[in-house]
Structure formats: C-alpha cells, structure tokens
C-alpha cells in the first residue's frame, strides 16, 4: 500500500495504520463510488458492507501511474 502513495515522504507508518484500520473489513464485500471527472484526480468513497463503514480516498495520476493520496485513515460509520 505504501508503494501506491503519490506524495513525498515515507508512507510506511500510514500504510500500516490503513491496514490495521481496514484489514478485517476488506475481507468482506467492498463497493466504491467514483466522484468527480477523474482525468487527473478522483475522489473515491469506499463502502465496507459488513461494518457499514465508509472511507473517502483521493486517487491521482503521478508520472503516468495512478496512485493514492495516502492520508491517515479516518474510519466513519455509514449514515443510515
């Protein structure tokens, strides 16, 4: 996951936090809503079915390769 990081700096500790926060949820059904136009950058909302949590991430192109703007995870319950 750290290899997908598109910003400067070491993302290893942030990647470990993401894995800790979402490893159990990611084993179940996950769907995604892709927002915005997406030619250079796109917001993606991940929906984890079992826990009903959501997480918004930003993906963007960097040197012809798509990656993730890897910020600290902020798990939130899905609104009813």
mmCIF file of N, CA, C and O in Angstrom:
data_model
loop_
_atom_site.group_PDB
_atom_site.id
_atom_site.type_symbol
_atom_site.label_atom_id
_atom_site.label_comp_id
_atom_site.label_asym_id
_atom_site.label_seq_id
_atom_site.Cartn_x
_atom_site.Cartn_y
_atom_site.Cartn_z
ATOM 1 N N UNK A 1 0.819 -1.183 0.000
ATOM 2 C CA UNK A 1 0.000 0.000 0.000
ATOM 3 C C UNK A 1 0.868 1.254 0.000
ATOM 4 O O UNK A 1 0.534 2.232 -0.650
ATOM 5 N N UNK A 2 1.962 1.215 0.716
ATOM 6 C CA UNK A 2 2.852 2.375 0.754
ATOM 7 C C UNK A 2 3.403 2.680 -0.630
ATOM 8 O O UNK A 2 3.644 3.839 -0.968
ATOM 9 N N UNK A 3 3.560 1.665 -1.472
ATOM 10 C CA UNK A 3 4.082 1.876 -2.823
ATOM 11 C C UNK A 3 3.098 2.653 -3.701
ATOM 12 O O UNK A 3 3.502 3.238 -4.704
ATOM 13 N N UNK A 4 1.828 2.694 -3.343
ATOM 14 C CA UNK A 4 0.820 3.437 -4.105
ATOM 15 C C UNK A 4 0.763 4.911 -3.730
ATOM 16 O O UNK A 4 0.088 5.691 -4.386
ATOM 17 N N UNK A 5 1.455 5.296 -2.684
ATOM 18 C CA UNK A 5 1.435 6.667 -2.175
ATOM 19 C C UNK A 5 2.032 7.620 -3.204
ATOM 20 O O UNK A 5 3.098 7.373 -3.754
ATOM 21 N N UNK A 6 1.341 8.733 -3.482
ATOM 22 C CA UNK A 6 1.776 9.656 -4.525
ATOM 23 C C UNK A 6 2.443 10.916 -3.998
ATOM 24 O O UNK A 6 2.918 11.720 -4.776
ATOM 25 N N UNK A 7 2.474 11.107 -2.707
ATOM 26 C CA UNK A 7 3.068 12.314 -2.128
ATOM 27 C C UNK A 7 4.508 12.031 -1.717
ATOM 28 O O UNK A 7 4.952 10.899 -1.684
ATOM 29 N N UNK A 8 5.235 13.086 -1.366
ATOM 30 C CA UNK A 8 6.596 12.918 -0.880
ATOM 31 C C UNK A 8 6.586 12.341 0.531
ATOM 32 O O UNK A 8 5.609 12.448 1.254
ATOM 33 N N UNK A 9 7.693 11.746 0.909
ATOM 34 C CA UNK A 9 7.833 11.262 2.275
ATOM 35 C C UNK A 9 7.576 9.779 2.401
ATOM 36 O O UNK A 9 7.121 9.109 1.482
ATOM 37 N N UNK A 10 7.881 9.261 3.579
ATOM 38 C CA UNK A 10 7.738 7.847 3.884
ATOM 39 C C UNK A 10 6.298 7.553 4.279
ATOM 40 O O UNK A 10 5.784 8.138 5.234
ATOM 41 N N UNK A 11 5.656 6.645 3.576
ATOM 42 C CA UNK A 11 4.257 6.319 3.849
ATOM 43 C C UNK A 11 4.095 5.003 4.591
ATOM 44 O O UNK A 11 2.969 4.557 4.791
ATOM 45 N N UNK A 12 5.187 4.394 5.001
ATOM 46 C CA UNK A 12 5.091 3.075 5.624
ATOM 47 C C UNK A 12 4.235 3.073 6.886
ATOM 48 O O UNK A 12 3.403 2.190 7.069
ATOM 49 N N UNK A 13 4.399 4.037 7.779
ATOM 50 C CA UNK A 13 3.612 4.044 9.019
ATOM 51 C C UNK A 13 2.133 4.313 8.715
ATOM 52 O O UNK A 13 1.260 3.726 9.348
ATOM 53 N N UNK A 14 1.850 5.167 7.737
ATOM 54 C CA UNK A 14 0.459 5.436 7.367
ATOM 55 C C UNK A 14 -0.155 4.204 6.719
ATOM 56 O O UNK A 14 -1.311 3.864 6.998
ATOM 57 N N UNK A 15 0.587 3.514 5.884
ATOM 58 C CA UNK A 15 0.085 2.279 5.266
ATOM 59 C C UNK A 15 -0.238 1.237 6.339
ATOM 60 O O UNK A 15 -1.263 0.558 6.261
ATOM 61 N N UNK A 16 0.624 1.127 7.340
ATOM 62 C CA UNK A 16 0.346 0.189 8.440
ATOM 63 C C UNK A 16 -0.932 0.575 9.179
ATOM 64 O O UNK A 16 -1.727 -0.292 9.565
ATOM 65 N N UNK A 17 -1.179 1.875 9.360
ATOM 66 C CA UNK A 17 -2.409 2.326 10.028
ATOM 67 C C UNK A 17 -3.635 1.971 9.197
ATOM 68 O O UNK A 17 -4.665 1.563 9.745
ATOM 69 N N UNK A 18 -3.544 2.120 7.877
ATOM 70 C CA UNK A 18 -4.659 1.741 6.993
ATOM 71 C C UNK A 18 -4.938 0.248 7.094
ATOM 72 O O UNK A 18 -6.091 -0.177 7.197
ATOM 73 N N UNK A 19 -3.897 -0.548 7.060
ATOM 74 C CA UNK A 19 -4.070 -1.998 7.126
ATOM 75 C C UNK A 19 -4.685 -2.397 8.461
ATOM 76 O O UNK A 19 -5.597 -3.223 8.522
ATOM 77 N N UNK A 20 -4.237 -1.773 9.537
ATOM 78 C CA UNK A 20 -4.802 -2.059 10.864
ATOM 79 C C UNK A 20 -6.276 -1.658 10.914
ATOM 80 O O UNK A 20 -7.117 -2.388 11.424
ATOM 81 N N UNK A 21 -6.614 -0.496 10.362
ATOM 82 C CA UNK A 21 -7.989 0.011 10.427
ATOM 83 C C UNK A 21 -8.956 -0.778 9.552
ATOM 84 O O UNK A 21 -10.120 -0.929 9.902
ATOM 85 N N UNK A 22 -8.489 -1.297 8.392
ATOM 86 C CA UNK A 22 -9.419 -1.859 7.418
ATOM 87 C C UNK A 22 -9.177 -3.310 7.038
ATOM 88 O O UNK A 22 -9.893 -3.839 6.190
ATOM 89 N N UNK A 23 -8.217 -3.988 7.631
ATOM 90 C CA UNK A 23 -7.913 -5.355 7.189
ATOM 91 C C UNK A 23 -9.105 -6.292 7.350
ATOM 92 O O UNK A 23 -9.406 -7.069 6.444
ATOM 93 N N UNK A 24 -9.796 -6.222 8.459
ATOM 94 C CA UNK A 24 -10.950 -7.103 8.665
ATOM 95 C C UNK A 24 -12.079 -6.742 7.705
ATOM 96 O O UNK A 24 -12.672 -7.614 7.077
ATOM 97 N N UNK A 25 -12.375 -5.445 7.554
ATOM 98 C CA UNK A 25 -13.445 -5.009 6.658
ATOM 99 C C UNK A 25 -13.158 -5.369 5.204
ATOM 100 O O UNK A 25 -14.063 -5.708 4.451
ATOM 101 N N UNK A 26 -11.910 -5.294 4.798
ATOM 102 C CA UNK A 26 -11.535 -5.541 3.400
ATOM 103 C C UNK A 26 -11.671 -7.009 3.018
ATOM 104 O O UNK A 26 -11.662 -7.327 1.832
ATOM 105 N N UNK A 27 -11.836 -7.899 3.981
ATOM 106 C CA UNK A 27 -12.028 -9.308 3.674
ATOM 107 C C UNK A 27 -13.455 -9.590 3.220
ATOM 108 O O UNK A 27 -13.721 -10.630 2.629
ATOM 109 N N UNK A 28 -14.369 -8.663 3.482
ATOM 110 C CA UNK A 28 -15.759 -8.822 3.062
ATOM 111 C C UNK A 28 -16.044 -8.035 1.791
ATOM 112 O O UNK A 28 -15.139 -7.608 1.073
ATOM 113 N N UNK A 29 -17.313 -7.808 1.534
ATOM 114 C CA UNK A 29 -17.723 -7.083 0.334
ATOM 115 C C UNK A 29 -17.408 -5.590 0.479
ATOM 116 O O UNK A 29 -17.716 -4.971 1.500
ATOM 117 N N UNK A 30 -16.796 -5.038 -0.558
ATOM 118 C CA UNK A 30 -16.468 -3.621 -0.604
ATOM 119 C C UNK A 30 -16.944 -3.075 -1.938
ATOM 120 O O UNK A 30 -16.693 -3.669 -2.982
ATOM 121 N N UNK A 31 -17.661 -1.963 -1.897
ATOM 122 C CA UNK A 31 -18.068 -1.280 -3.118
ATOM 123 C C UNK A 31 -17.482 0.127 -3.098
ATOM 124 O O UNK A 31 -17.032 0.606 -2.057
ATOM 125 N N UNK A 32 -17.500 0.779 -4.262
ATOM 126 C CA UNK A 32 -16.898 2.110 -4.350
ATOM 127 C C UNK A 32 -17.742 3.011 -5.232
ATOM 128 O O UNK A 32 -18.294 2.569 -6.238
ATOM 129 N N UNK A 33 -17.845 4.264 -4.836
ATOM 130 C CA UNK A 33 -18.443 5.314 -5.651
ATOM 131 C C UNK A 33 -17.324 6.213 -6.129
ATOM 132 O O UNK A 33 -16.530 6.699 -5.319
ATOM 133 N N UNK A 34 -17.251 6.421 -7.443
ATOM 134 C CA UNK A 34 -16.224 7.272 -8.036
ATOM 135 C C UNK A 34 -16.849 8.626 -8.329
ATOM 136 O O UNK A 34 -17.792 8.722 -9.102
ATOM 137 N N UNK A 35 -16.320 9.672 -7.698
ATOM 138 C CA UNK A 35 -16.854 11.013 -7.825
ATOM 139 C C UNK A 35 -15.929 11.850 -8.705
ATOM 140 O O UNK A 35 -14.765 11.509 -8.891
ATOM 141 N N UNK A 36 -16.410 12.948 -9.195
ATOM 142 C CA UNK A 36 -15.622 13.890 -9.993
ATOM 143 C C UNK A 36 -15.326 13.329 -11.387
ATOM 144 O O UNK A 36 -15.649 12.201 -11.712
ATOM 145 N N UNK A 37 -14.668 14.131 -12.166
ATOM 146 C CA UNK A 37 -14.397 13.817 -13.571
ATOM 147 C C UNK A 37 -13.309 12.759 -13.736
ATOM 148 O O UNK A 37 -13.421 11.865 -14.542
ATOM 149 N N UNK A 38 -12.228 12.855 -13.032
ATOM 150 C CA UNK A 38 -11.261 11.778 -12.946
ATOM 151 C C UNK A 38 -10.151 11.703 -13.974
ATOM 152 O O UNK A 38 -9.474 10.685 -14.029
ATOM 153 N N UNK A 39 -9.914 12.715 -14.768
ATOM 154 C CA UNK A 39 -8.822 12.607 -15.742
ATOM 155 C C UNK A 39 -7.456 12.738 -15.078
ATOM 156 O O UNK A 39 -6.468 12.192 -15.573
ATOM 157 N N UNK A 40 -7.370 13.446 -13.963
ATOM 158 C CA UNK A 40 -6.107 13.620 -13.254
ATOM 159 C C UNK A 40 -6.229 13.179 -11.800
ATOM 160 O O UNK A 40 -5.315 12.616 -11.223
ATOM 161 N N UNK A 41 -7.385 13.411 -11.218
ATOM 162 C CA UNK A 41 -7.596 13.126 -9.793
ATOM 163 C C UNK A 41 -9.060 12.745 -9.612
ATOM 164 O O UNK A 41 -9.929 13.241 -10.304
ATOM 165 N N UNK A 42 -9.310 11.862 -8.657
ATOM 166 C CA UNK A 42 -10.680 11.434 -8.422
ATOM 167 C C UNK A 42 -10.871 11.065 -6.964
ATOM 168 O O UNK A 42 -10.019 10.408 -6.357
ATOM 169 N N UNK A 43 -11.989 11.486 -6.401
ATOM 170 C CA UNK A 43 -12.362 11.058 -5.055
ATOM 171 C C UNK A 43 -13.115 9.741 -5.190
ATOM 172 O O UNK A 43 -13.941 9.573 -6.072
ATOM 173 N N UNK A 44 -12.803 8.817 -4.302
ATOM 174 C CA UNK A 44 -13.438 7.508 -4.289
ATOM 175 C C UNK A 44 -13.949 7.263 -2.874
ATOM 176 O O UNK A 44 -13.203 7.423 -1.909
ATOM 177 N N UNK A 45 -15.212 6.889 -2.758
ATOM 178 C CA UNK A 45 -15.790 6.565 -1.459
ATOM 179 C C UNK A 45 -15.935 5.051 -1.378
ATOM 180 O O UNK A 45 -16.646 4.441 -2.183
ATOM 181 N N UNK A 46 -15.215 4.450 -0.444
ATOM 182 C CA UNK A 46 -15.266 3.006 -0.225
ATOM 183 C C UNK A 46 -16.347 2.695 0.800
ATOM 184 O O UNK A 46 -16.431 3.365 1.836
ATOM 185 N N UNK A 47 -17.154 1.677 0.515
ATOM 186 C CA UNK A 47 -18.223 1.240 1.419
ATOM 187 C C UNK A 47 -17.941 -0.209 1.816
ATOM 188 O O UNK A 47 -17.927 -1.093 0.967
ATOM 189 N N UNK A 48 -17.722 -0.423 3.108
ATOM 190 C CA UNK A 48 -17.455 -1.757 3.635
ATOM 191 C C UNK A 48 -18.767 -2.321 4.168
ATOM 192 O O UNK A 48 -19.334 -1.806 5.138
ATOM 193 N N UNK A 49 -19.274 -3.371 3.514
ATOM 194 C CA UNK A 49 -20.625 -3.871 3.769
ATOM 195 C C UNK A 49 -20.834 -4.377 5.193
ATOM 196 O O UNK A 49 -21.816 -4.012 5.839
ATOM 197 N N UNK A 50 -19.944 -5.215 5.682
ATOM 198 C CA UNK A 50 -20.183 -5.853 6.975
ATOM 199 C C UNK A 50 -20.212 -4.851 8.127
ATOM 200 O O UNK A 50 -21.101 -4.883 8.967
ATOM 201 N N UNK A 51 -19.255 -3.951 8.173
ATOM 202 C CA UNK A 51 -19.187 -2.988 9.274
ATOM 203 C C UNK A 51 -19.991 -1.719 8.992
ATOM 204 O O UNK A 51 -20.185 -0.908 9.880
ATOM 205 N N UNK A 52 -20.408 -1.536 7.740
ATOM 206 C CA UNK A 52 -21.144 -0.349 7.293
ATOM 207 C C UNK A 52 -20.301 0.919 7.458
ATOM 208 O O UNK A 52 -20.827 2.008 7.610
ATOM 209 N N UNK A 53 -18.988 0.771 7.428
ATOM 210 C CA UNK A 53 -18.087 1.924 7.489
ATOM 211 C C UNK A 53 -17.821 2.427 6.076
ATOM 212 O O UNK A 53 -17.921 1.681 5.117
ATOM 213 N N UNK A 54 -17.463 3.684 5.987
ATOM 214 C CA UNK A 54 -17.066 4.276 4.715
ATOM 215 C C UNK A 54 -15.731 4.989 4.888
ATOM 216 O O UNK A 54 -15.364 5.372 6.000
ATOM 217 N N UNK A 55 -15.030 5.147 3.783
ATOM 218 C CA UNK A 55 -13.785 5.893 3.782
ATOM 219 C C UNK A 55 -13.636 6.563 2.425
ATOM 220 O O UNK A 55 -13.776 5.913 1.405
ATOM 221 N N UNK A 56 -13.377 7.855 2.439
ATOM 222 C CA UNK A 56 -13.120 8.576 1.200
ATOM 223 C C UNK A 56 -11.613 8.665 0.983
ATOM 224 O O UNK A 56 -10.864 8.982 1.908
ATOM 225 N N UNK A 57 -11.186 8.345 -0.223
ATOM 226 C CA UNK A 57 -9.780 8.464 -0.587
ATOM 227 C C UNK A 57 -9.672 9.300 -1.859
ATOM 228 O O UNK A 57 -10.653 9.480 -2.569
ATOM 229 N N UNK A 58 -8.492 9.798 -2.131
ATOM 230 C CA UNK A 58 -8.226 10.524 -3.362
ATOM 231 C C UNK A 58 -7.181 9.750 -4.142
ATOM 232 O O UNK A 58 -6.126 9.418 -3.610
ATOM 233 N N UNK A 59 -7.507 9.432 -5.386
ATOM 234 C CA UNK A 59 -6.535 8.800 -6.270
ATOM 235 C C UNK A 59 -6.153 9.823 -7.328
ATOM 236 O O UNK A 59 -6.956 10.681 -7.698
ATOM 237 N N UNK A 60 -4.920 9.756 -7.791
ATOM 238 C CA UNK A 60 -4.481 10.706 -8.805
ATOM 239 C C UNK A 60 -3.352 10.117 -9.627
ATOM 240 O O UNK A 60 -2.706 9.160 -9.213
ATOM 241 N N UNK A 61 -3.154 10.719 -10.767
ATOM 242 C CA UNK A 61 -2.087 10.269 -11.648
ATOM 243 C C UNK A 61 -0.804 11.002 -11.282
ATOM 244 O O UNK A 61 -0.816 12.178 -10.966
ATOM 245 N N UNK A 62 0.296 10.262 -11.273
ATOM 246 C CA UNK A 62 1.600 10.802 -10.927
ATOM 247 C C UNK A 62 2.624 10.108 -11.831
ATOM 248 O O UNK A 62 2.843 8.912 -11.700
ATOM 249 N N UNK A 63 3.200 10.849 -12.762
ATOM 250 C CA UNK A 63 4.156 10.251 -13.709
ATOM 251 C C UNK A 63 3.551 9.087 -14.488
ATOM 252 O O UNK A 63 4.124 8.006 -14.570
ATOM 253 N N UNK A 64 2.365 9.289 -15.034
ATOM 254 C CA UNK A 64 1.660 8.286 -15.857
ATOM 255 C C UNK A 64 1.209 7.055 -15.092
ATOM 256 O O UNK A 64 0.842 6.048 -15.694
ATOM 257 N N UNK A 65 1.241 7.083 -13.772
ATOM 258 C CA UNK A 65 0.809 5.949 -12.957
ATOM 259 C C UNK A 65 -0.204 6.443 -11.933
ATOM 260 O O UNK A 65 0.017 7.460 -11.288
ATOM 261 N N UNK A 66 -1.298 5.705 -11.771
ATOM 262 C CA UNK A 66 -2.293 6.071 -10.771
ATOM 263 C C UNK A 66 -1.815 5.629 -9.399
ATOM 264 O O UNK A 66 -1.225 4.567 -9.239
ATOM 265 N N UNK A 67 -2.072 6.467 -8.399
ATOM 266 C CA UNK A 67 -1.710 6.154 -7.026
ATOM 267 C C UNK A 67 -2.711 6.759 -6.066
ATOM 268 O O UNK A 67 -3.722 7.334 -6.471
ATOM 269 N N UNK A 68 -2.424 6.659 -4.787
ATOM 270 C CA UNK A 68 -3.335 7.100 -3.734
ATOM 271 C C UNK A 68 -2.674 8.201 -2.922
ATOM 272 O O UNK A 68 -1.503 8.109 -2.587
ATOM 273 N N UNK A 69 -3.447 9.244 -2.623
ATOM 274 C CA UNK A 69 -3.000 10.254 -1.673
ATOM 275 C C UNK A 69 -3.266 9.652 -0.300
ATOM 276 O O UNK A 69 -4.374 9.667 0.204
ATOM 277 N N UNK A 70 -2.252 9.080 0.296
ATOM 278 C CA UNK A 70 -2.393 8.261 1.495
ATOM 279 C C UNK A 70 -2.296 9.128 2.744
ATOM 280 O O UNK A 70 -1.223 9.425 3.236
ATOM 281 N N UNK A 71 -3.464 9.539 3.242
ATOM 282 C CA UNK A 71 -3.541 10.279 4.500
ATOM 283 C C UNK A 71 -3.862 9.298 5.609
ATOM 284 O O UNK A 71 -4.213 8.141 5.361
ATOM 285 N N UNK A 72 -3.777 9.755 6.834
ATOM 286 C CA UNK A 72 -4.145 8.892 7.952
ATOM 287 C C UNK A 72 -5.593 8.450 7.796
ATOM 288 O O UNK A 72 -6.458 9.267 7.461
ATOM 289 N N UNK A 73 -5.883 7.180 8.047
ATOM 290 C CA UNK A 73 -7.262 6.698 7.912
ATOM 291 C C UNK A 73 -8.158 7.321 8.976
ATOM 292 O O UNK A 73 -7.732 7.572 10.100
ATOM 293 N N UNK A 74 -9.376 7.596 8.585
ATOM 294 C CA UNK A 74 -10.360 8.170 9.499
ATOM 295 C C UNK A 74 -11.668 7.409 9.323
ATOM 296 O O UNK A 74 -12.593 7.903 8.703
ATOM 297 N N UNK A 75 -11.744 6.182 9.851
ATOM 298 C CA UNK A 75 -12.944 5.364 9.654
ATOM 299 C C UNK A 75 -14.181 6.022 10.228
ATOM 300 O O UNK A 75 -14.153 6.591 11.320
ATOM 301 N N UNK A 76 -15.258 5.972 9.458
ATOM 302 C CA UNK A 76 -16.516 6.574 9.906
ATOM 303 C C UNK A 76 -17.638 5.593 9.645
ATOM 304 O O UNK A 76 -17.618 4.821 8.689
ATOM 305 N N UNK A 77 -18.639 5.592 10.515
ATOM 306 C CA UNK A 77 -19.833 4.780 10.302
ATOM 307 C C UNK A 77 -20.620 5.359 9.138
ATOM 308 O O UNK A 77 -20.668 6.572 8.956
ATOM 309 N N UNK A 78 -21.249 4.493 8.363
ATOM 310 C CA UNK A 78 -22.078 4.941 7.255
ATOM 311 C C UNK A 78 -23.378 5.514 7.801
ATOM 312 O O UNK A 78 -23.936 5.007 8.765
ATOM 313 N N UNK A 79 -23.845 6.569 7.185
ATOM 314 C CA UNK A 79 -25.132 7.156 7.566
ATOM 315 C C UNK A 79 -26.250 6.230 7.131
ATOM 316 O O UNK A 79 -26.149 5.604 6.073
ATOM 317 N N UNK A 80 -27.307 6.159 7.915
ATOM 318 C CA UNK A 80 -28.438 5.273 7.530
ATOM 319 C C UNK A 80 -29.130 5.764 6.286
ATOM 320 O O UNK A 80 -29.037 6.826 5.833
#
